[in-house]
Coordinates of C-alpha atoms in Angstrom, one line a residue:
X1359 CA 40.9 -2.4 7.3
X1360 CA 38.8 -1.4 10.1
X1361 CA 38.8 2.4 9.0
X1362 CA 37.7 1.5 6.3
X1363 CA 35.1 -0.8 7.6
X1364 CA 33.7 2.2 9.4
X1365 CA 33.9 4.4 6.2
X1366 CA 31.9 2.2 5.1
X1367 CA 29.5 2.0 7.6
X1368 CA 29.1 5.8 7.8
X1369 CA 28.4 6.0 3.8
X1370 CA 25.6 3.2 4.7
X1371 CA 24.2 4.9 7.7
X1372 CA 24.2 8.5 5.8
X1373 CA 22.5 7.0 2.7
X1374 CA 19.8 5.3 5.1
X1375 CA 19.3 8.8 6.6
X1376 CA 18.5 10.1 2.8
X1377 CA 16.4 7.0 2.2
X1378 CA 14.6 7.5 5.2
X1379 CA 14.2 11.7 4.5
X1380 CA 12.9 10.5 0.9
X1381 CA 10.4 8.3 2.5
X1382 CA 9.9 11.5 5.0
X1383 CA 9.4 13.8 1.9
X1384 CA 7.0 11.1 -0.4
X1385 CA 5.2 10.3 2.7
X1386 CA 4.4 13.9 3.7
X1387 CA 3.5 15.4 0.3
X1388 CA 1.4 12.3 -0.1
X1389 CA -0.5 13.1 2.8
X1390 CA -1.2 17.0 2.3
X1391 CA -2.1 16.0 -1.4
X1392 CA -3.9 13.4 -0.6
X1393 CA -6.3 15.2 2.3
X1394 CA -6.9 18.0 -0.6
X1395 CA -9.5 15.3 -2.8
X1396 CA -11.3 14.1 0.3
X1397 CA -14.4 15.0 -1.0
X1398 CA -13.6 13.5 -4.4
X1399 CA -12.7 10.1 -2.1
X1400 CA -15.5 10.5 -0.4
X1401 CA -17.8 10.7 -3.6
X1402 CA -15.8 7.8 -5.2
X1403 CA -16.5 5.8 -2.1
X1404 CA -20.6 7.2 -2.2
X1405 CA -20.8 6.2 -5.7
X1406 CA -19.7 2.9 -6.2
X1407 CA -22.0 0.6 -4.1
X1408 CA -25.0 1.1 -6.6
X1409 CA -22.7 -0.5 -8.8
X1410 CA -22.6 -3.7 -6.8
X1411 CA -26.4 -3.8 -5.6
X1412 CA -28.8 -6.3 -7.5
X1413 CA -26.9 -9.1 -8.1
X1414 CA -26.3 -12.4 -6.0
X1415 CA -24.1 -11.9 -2.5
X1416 CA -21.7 -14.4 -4.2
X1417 CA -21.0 -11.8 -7.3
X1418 CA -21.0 -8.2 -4.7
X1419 CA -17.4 -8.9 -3.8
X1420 CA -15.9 -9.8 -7.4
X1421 CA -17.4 -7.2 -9.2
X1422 CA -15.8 -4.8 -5.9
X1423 CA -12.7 -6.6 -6.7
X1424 CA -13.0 -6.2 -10.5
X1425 CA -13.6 -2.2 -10.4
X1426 CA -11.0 -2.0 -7.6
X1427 CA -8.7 -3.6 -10.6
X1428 CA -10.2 -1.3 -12.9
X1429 CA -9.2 1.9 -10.6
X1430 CA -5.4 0.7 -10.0
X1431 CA -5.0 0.4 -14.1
X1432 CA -6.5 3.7 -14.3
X1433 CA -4.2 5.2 -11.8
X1434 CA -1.4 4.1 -12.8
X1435 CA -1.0 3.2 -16.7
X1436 CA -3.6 6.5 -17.9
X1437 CA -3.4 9.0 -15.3
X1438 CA 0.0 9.2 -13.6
X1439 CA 2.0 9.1 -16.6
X1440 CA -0.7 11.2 -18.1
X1441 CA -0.1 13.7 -14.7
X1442 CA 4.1 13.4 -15.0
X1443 CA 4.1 14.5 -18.7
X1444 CA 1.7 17.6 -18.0
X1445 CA 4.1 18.7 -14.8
X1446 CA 7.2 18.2 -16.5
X1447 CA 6.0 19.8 -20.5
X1448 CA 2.5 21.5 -19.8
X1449 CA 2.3 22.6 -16.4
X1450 CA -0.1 25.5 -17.6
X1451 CA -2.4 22.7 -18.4
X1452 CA -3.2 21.6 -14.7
X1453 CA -5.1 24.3 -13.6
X1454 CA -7.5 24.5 -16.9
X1455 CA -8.1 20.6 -16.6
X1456 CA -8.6 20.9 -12.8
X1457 CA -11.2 23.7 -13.7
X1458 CA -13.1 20.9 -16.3
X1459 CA -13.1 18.4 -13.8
X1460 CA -14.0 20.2 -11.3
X1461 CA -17.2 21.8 -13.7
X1462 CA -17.8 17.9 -14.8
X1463 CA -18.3 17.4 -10.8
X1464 CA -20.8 20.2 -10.4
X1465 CA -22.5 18.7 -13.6
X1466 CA -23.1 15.1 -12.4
X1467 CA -24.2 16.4 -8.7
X1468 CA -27.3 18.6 -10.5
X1469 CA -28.1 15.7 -12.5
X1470 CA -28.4 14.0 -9.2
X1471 CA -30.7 16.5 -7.4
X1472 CA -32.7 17.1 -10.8
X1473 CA -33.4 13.0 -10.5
X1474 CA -35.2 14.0 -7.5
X1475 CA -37.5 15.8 -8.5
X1476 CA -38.2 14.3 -12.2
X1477 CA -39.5 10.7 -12.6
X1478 CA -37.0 8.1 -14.3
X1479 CA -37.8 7.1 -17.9
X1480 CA -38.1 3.5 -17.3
X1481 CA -36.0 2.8 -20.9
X1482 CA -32.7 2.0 -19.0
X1483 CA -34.8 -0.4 -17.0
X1484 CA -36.0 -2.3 -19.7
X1485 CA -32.7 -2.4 -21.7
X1486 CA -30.8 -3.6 -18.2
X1487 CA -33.7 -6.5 -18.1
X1488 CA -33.4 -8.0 -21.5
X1489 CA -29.4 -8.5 -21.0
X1490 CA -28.0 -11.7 -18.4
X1491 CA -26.6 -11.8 -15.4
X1492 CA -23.0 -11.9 -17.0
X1493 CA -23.7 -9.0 -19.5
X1494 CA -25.3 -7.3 -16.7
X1495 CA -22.0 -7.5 -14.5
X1496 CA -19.9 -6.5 -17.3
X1497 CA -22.0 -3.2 -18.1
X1498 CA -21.9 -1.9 -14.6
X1499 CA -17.8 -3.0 -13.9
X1500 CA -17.2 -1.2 -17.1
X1501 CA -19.8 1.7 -16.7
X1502 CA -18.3 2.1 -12.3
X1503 CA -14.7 1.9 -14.3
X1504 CA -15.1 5.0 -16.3
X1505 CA -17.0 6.7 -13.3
X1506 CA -13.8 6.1 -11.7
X1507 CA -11.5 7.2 -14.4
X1508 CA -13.3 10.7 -13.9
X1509 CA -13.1 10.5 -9.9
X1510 CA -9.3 9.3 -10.2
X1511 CA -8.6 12.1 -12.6
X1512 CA -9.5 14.8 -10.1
X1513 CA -7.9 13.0 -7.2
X1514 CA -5.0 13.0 -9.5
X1515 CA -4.6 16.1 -10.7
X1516 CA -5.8 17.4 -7.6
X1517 CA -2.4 15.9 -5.8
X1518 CA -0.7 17.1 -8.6
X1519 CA -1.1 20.5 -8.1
X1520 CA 0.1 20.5 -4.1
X1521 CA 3.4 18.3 -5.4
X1522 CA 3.8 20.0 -8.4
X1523 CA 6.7 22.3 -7.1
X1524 CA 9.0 19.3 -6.0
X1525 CA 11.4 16.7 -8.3
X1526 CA 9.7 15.2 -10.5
X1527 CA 10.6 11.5 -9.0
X1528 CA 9.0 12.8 -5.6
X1529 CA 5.8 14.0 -7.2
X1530 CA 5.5 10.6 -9.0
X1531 CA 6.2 8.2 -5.7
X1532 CA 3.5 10.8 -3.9
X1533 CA 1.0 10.9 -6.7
X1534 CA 1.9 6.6 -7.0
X1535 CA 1.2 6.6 -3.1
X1536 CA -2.0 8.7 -2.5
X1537 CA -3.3 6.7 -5.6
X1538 CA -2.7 3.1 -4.0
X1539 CA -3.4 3.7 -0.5
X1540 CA -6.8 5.6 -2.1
X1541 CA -8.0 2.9 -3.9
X1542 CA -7.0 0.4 -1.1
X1543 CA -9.4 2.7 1.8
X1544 CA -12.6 3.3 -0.9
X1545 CA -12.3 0.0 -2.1
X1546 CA -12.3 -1.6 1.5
X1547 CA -14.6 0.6 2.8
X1548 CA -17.2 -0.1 -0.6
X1549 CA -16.7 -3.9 0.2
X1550 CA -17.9 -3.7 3.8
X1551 CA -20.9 -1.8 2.9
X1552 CA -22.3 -4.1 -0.6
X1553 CA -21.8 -6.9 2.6
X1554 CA -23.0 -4.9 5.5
X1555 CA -26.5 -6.4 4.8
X1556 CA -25.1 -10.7 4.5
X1557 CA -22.7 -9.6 7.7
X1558 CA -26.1 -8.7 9.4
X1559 CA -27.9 -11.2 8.2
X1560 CA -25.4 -14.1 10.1
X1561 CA -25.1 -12.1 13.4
X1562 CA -29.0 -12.3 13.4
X1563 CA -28.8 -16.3 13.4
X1564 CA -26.0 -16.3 16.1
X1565 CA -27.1 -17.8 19.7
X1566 CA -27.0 -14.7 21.7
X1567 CA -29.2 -11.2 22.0
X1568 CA -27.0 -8.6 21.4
X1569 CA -25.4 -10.0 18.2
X1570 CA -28.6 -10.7 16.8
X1571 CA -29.6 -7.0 18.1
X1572 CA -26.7 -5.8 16.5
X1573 CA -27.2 -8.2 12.8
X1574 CA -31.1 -6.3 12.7
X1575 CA -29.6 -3.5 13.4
X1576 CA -26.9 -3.5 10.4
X1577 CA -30.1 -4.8 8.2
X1578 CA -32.1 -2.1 8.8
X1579 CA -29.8 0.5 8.4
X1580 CA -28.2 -0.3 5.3
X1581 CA -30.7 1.5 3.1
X1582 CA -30.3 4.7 5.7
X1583 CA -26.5 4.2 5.4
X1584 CA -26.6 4.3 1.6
X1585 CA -29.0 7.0 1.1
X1586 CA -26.6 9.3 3.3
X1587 CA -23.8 8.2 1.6
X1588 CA -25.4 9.2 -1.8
X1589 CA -26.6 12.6 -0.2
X1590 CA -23.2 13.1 1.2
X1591 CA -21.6 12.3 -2.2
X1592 CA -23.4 14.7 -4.1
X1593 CA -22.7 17.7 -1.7
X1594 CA -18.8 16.3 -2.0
X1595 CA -19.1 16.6 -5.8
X1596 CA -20.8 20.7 -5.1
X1597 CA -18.1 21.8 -2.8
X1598 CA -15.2 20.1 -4.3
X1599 CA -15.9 20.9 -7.7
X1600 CA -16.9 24.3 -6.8
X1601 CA -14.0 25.0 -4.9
X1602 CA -12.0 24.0 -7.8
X1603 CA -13.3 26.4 -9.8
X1604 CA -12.9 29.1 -6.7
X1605 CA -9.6 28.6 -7.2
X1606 CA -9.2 28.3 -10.7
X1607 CA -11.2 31.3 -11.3
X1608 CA -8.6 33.3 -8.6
X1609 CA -5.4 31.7 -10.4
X1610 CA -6.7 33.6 -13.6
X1611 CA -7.0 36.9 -12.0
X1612 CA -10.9 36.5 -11.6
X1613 CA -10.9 37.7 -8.1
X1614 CA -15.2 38.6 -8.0
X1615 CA -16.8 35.0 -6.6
X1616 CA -13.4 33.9 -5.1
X1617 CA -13.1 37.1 -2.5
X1618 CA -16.9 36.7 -2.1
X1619 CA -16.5 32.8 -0.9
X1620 CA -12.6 33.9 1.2
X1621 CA -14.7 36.8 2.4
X1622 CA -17.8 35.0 3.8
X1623 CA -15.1 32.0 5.3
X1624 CA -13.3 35.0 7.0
X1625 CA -16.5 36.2 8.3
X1626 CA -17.8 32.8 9.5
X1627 CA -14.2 32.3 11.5
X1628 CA -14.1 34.7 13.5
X1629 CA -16.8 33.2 15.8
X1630 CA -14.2 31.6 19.0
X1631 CA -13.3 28.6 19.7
X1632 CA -14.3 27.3 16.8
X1633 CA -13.3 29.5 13.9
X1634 CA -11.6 26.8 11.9
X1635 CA -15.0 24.4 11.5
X1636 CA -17.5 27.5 11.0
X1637 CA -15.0 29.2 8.5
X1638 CA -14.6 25.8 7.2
X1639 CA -18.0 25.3 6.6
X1640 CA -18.7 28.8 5.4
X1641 CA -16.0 27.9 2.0
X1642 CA -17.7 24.8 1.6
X1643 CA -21.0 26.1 1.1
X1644 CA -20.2 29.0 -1.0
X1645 CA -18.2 26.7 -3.0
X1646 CA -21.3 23.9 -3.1
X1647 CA -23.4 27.5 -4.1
X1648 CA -20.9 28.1 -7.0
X1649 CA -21.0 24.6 -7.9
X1650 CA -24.4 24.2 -8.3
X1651 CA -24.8 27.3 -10.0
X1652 CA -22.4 26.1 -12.7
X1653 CA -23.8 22.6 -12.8
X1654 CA -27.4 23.6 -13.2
X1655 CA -26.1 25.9 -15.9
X1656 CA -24.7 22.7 -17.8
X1657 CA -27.8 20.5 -17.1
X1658 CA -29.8 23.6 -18.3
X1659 CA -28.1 23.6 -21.4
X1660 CA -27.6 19.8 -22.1
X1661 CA -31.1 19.2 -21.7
X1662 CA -31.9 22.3 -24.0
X1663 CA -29.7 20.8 -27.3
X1664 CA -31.1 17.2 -26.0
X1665 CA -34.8 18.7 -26.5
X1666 CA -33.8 20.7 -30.5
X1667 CA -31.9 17.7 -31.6
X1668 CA -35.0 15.4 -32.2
X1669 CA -36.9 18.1 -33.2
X1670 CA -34.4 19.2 -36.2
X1671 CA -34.0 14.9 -37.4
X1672 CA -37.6 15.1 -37.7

């Protein structure tokens, strides 16, 4: 009896050791995928304020809470099954619709910089102000939830393609993991900024100096801390999606731009000490380069059939 008590205990033990290497193994791959679409994180997390802004400080969290919903249902009834099937019957196909996404990126970054410099047409506004507060809400929830289909796509498919080598059941827990803790840090993050203004706005009411220093403070910076967030979002969207297609373009056996970028990285790393950072930054901007090369090509063009379209229904 009490051999086979310990049988039993050692065929308990050694399963926990497997459980505990498979949590080892999900947890790892989830991380090294995961660091890989920072920059699509950080652009998801850039993005998605403007979403929230306008409306009452009762409706900023709900509406959070509502794409937040949105970005978990996207995850994980679309785009993981969606990411599972293309491993396990079209793994061809990841690259290719890495390379779209990635091109897609590039696109909505040039729009961004072309808004710069071109004044709005002031027909969205009008539209926006004829519809109520409720239709409002809905339109943006549902116009941030397809932004974040495209975001949650790359992040996806960008995991995919650092698990895509390992069991299928490990590549969906890591791809399930990096997609929930994801959503969970640009989500929280996005709440604490579309309330950054109300959370200054009580410490400048409290009794003492610094915390109503500190609530002026958080007020006055709020329009600095979004306009950097946008500005670092679209340079996210340049180098991610141009690195992207760095890579895709290498994968195909178009080695031209992708040993000119790996070339100028080498170059900038050899300074000392600090190689990693300055080679770092070296691929990033001849990635943001390549991006916004290909973007502007696509704004170029959209804007060229958006201009003969009305001409030729006339």
């Amino acid at each position: 009896m009490a051999s086979g008590l310990a049988a039993l205990l050692d065929d308990v033990a050694g399963i926990a050791k497997i459980a505990a290497a498979s949590v080892d193994d999900v947890a790892g791959a989830a991380g090294k995928a995961g660091s890989k679409a920072v920059g699509v994180v950080v652009d998801d997390a850039a993005v998605t304020p403007g979403y929230a802004m306008g409306f009452t400080p009762d409706r900023e969290l709900p509406i959070v809470w509502k794409i937040a919903m949105g970005s978990l249902r996207n995850k994980f009834f679309f785009l993981l099954p969606g990411a599972l099937a293309l491993s396990a019957f079209a793994p061809w196909l990841v690259t290719p619709l890495l390379m779209l996404g990635g091109s897609y990126l590039t696109f909505e970054a040039s729009e961004k910089i072309l808004e710069v410099f071109l004044p709005h047409e002031a027909g969205d506004e009008v539209e926006a102000l004829a519809l109520s507060s409720t239709e409002l809400e809905d339109q943006k929830v549902a116009g941030a939830i397809r932004t974040d289909l495209i975001l949650s796509a790359e992040i996806m498919f960008i995991a995919l393609a650092d698990v895509a080598a390992r069991p299928l059941a490990l590549q969906a827990a890591a791809l399930a993991l990096v997609g929930l803790l994801l959503t969970i840090g640009v989500y929280g993050v996005v709440g604490l900024l579309v309330k950054m203004d109300d959370i200054g706005l009580h410490l400048a009411q409290r009794r003492t100096r610094v915390a109503r220093a500190l609530g002026r403070g958080l007020v006055r910076a709020m329009p600095t801390v979004l306009g950097g967030l946008s500005t670092i979002g679209t340079a996210a969207m340049l180098w991610v999606g141009g690195g992207i297609l760095v890579h895709g373009l290498e994968h195909f056996g178009w080695d031209a731009i992708p040993h000119l970028v790996e070339g100028l990285s080498h170059w900038a790393g050899q300074v000392p000490g600090v190689g990693d950072i300055t080679g770092w930054i070296a691929f990033a901007a001849g990635s943001a380069v390549v991006g916004l090369m290909v973007g502007a090509t696509i704004v170029g063009i959209l804007h060229l059939v958006h201009k003969i379209a009305p001409s030729k229904a006339h």
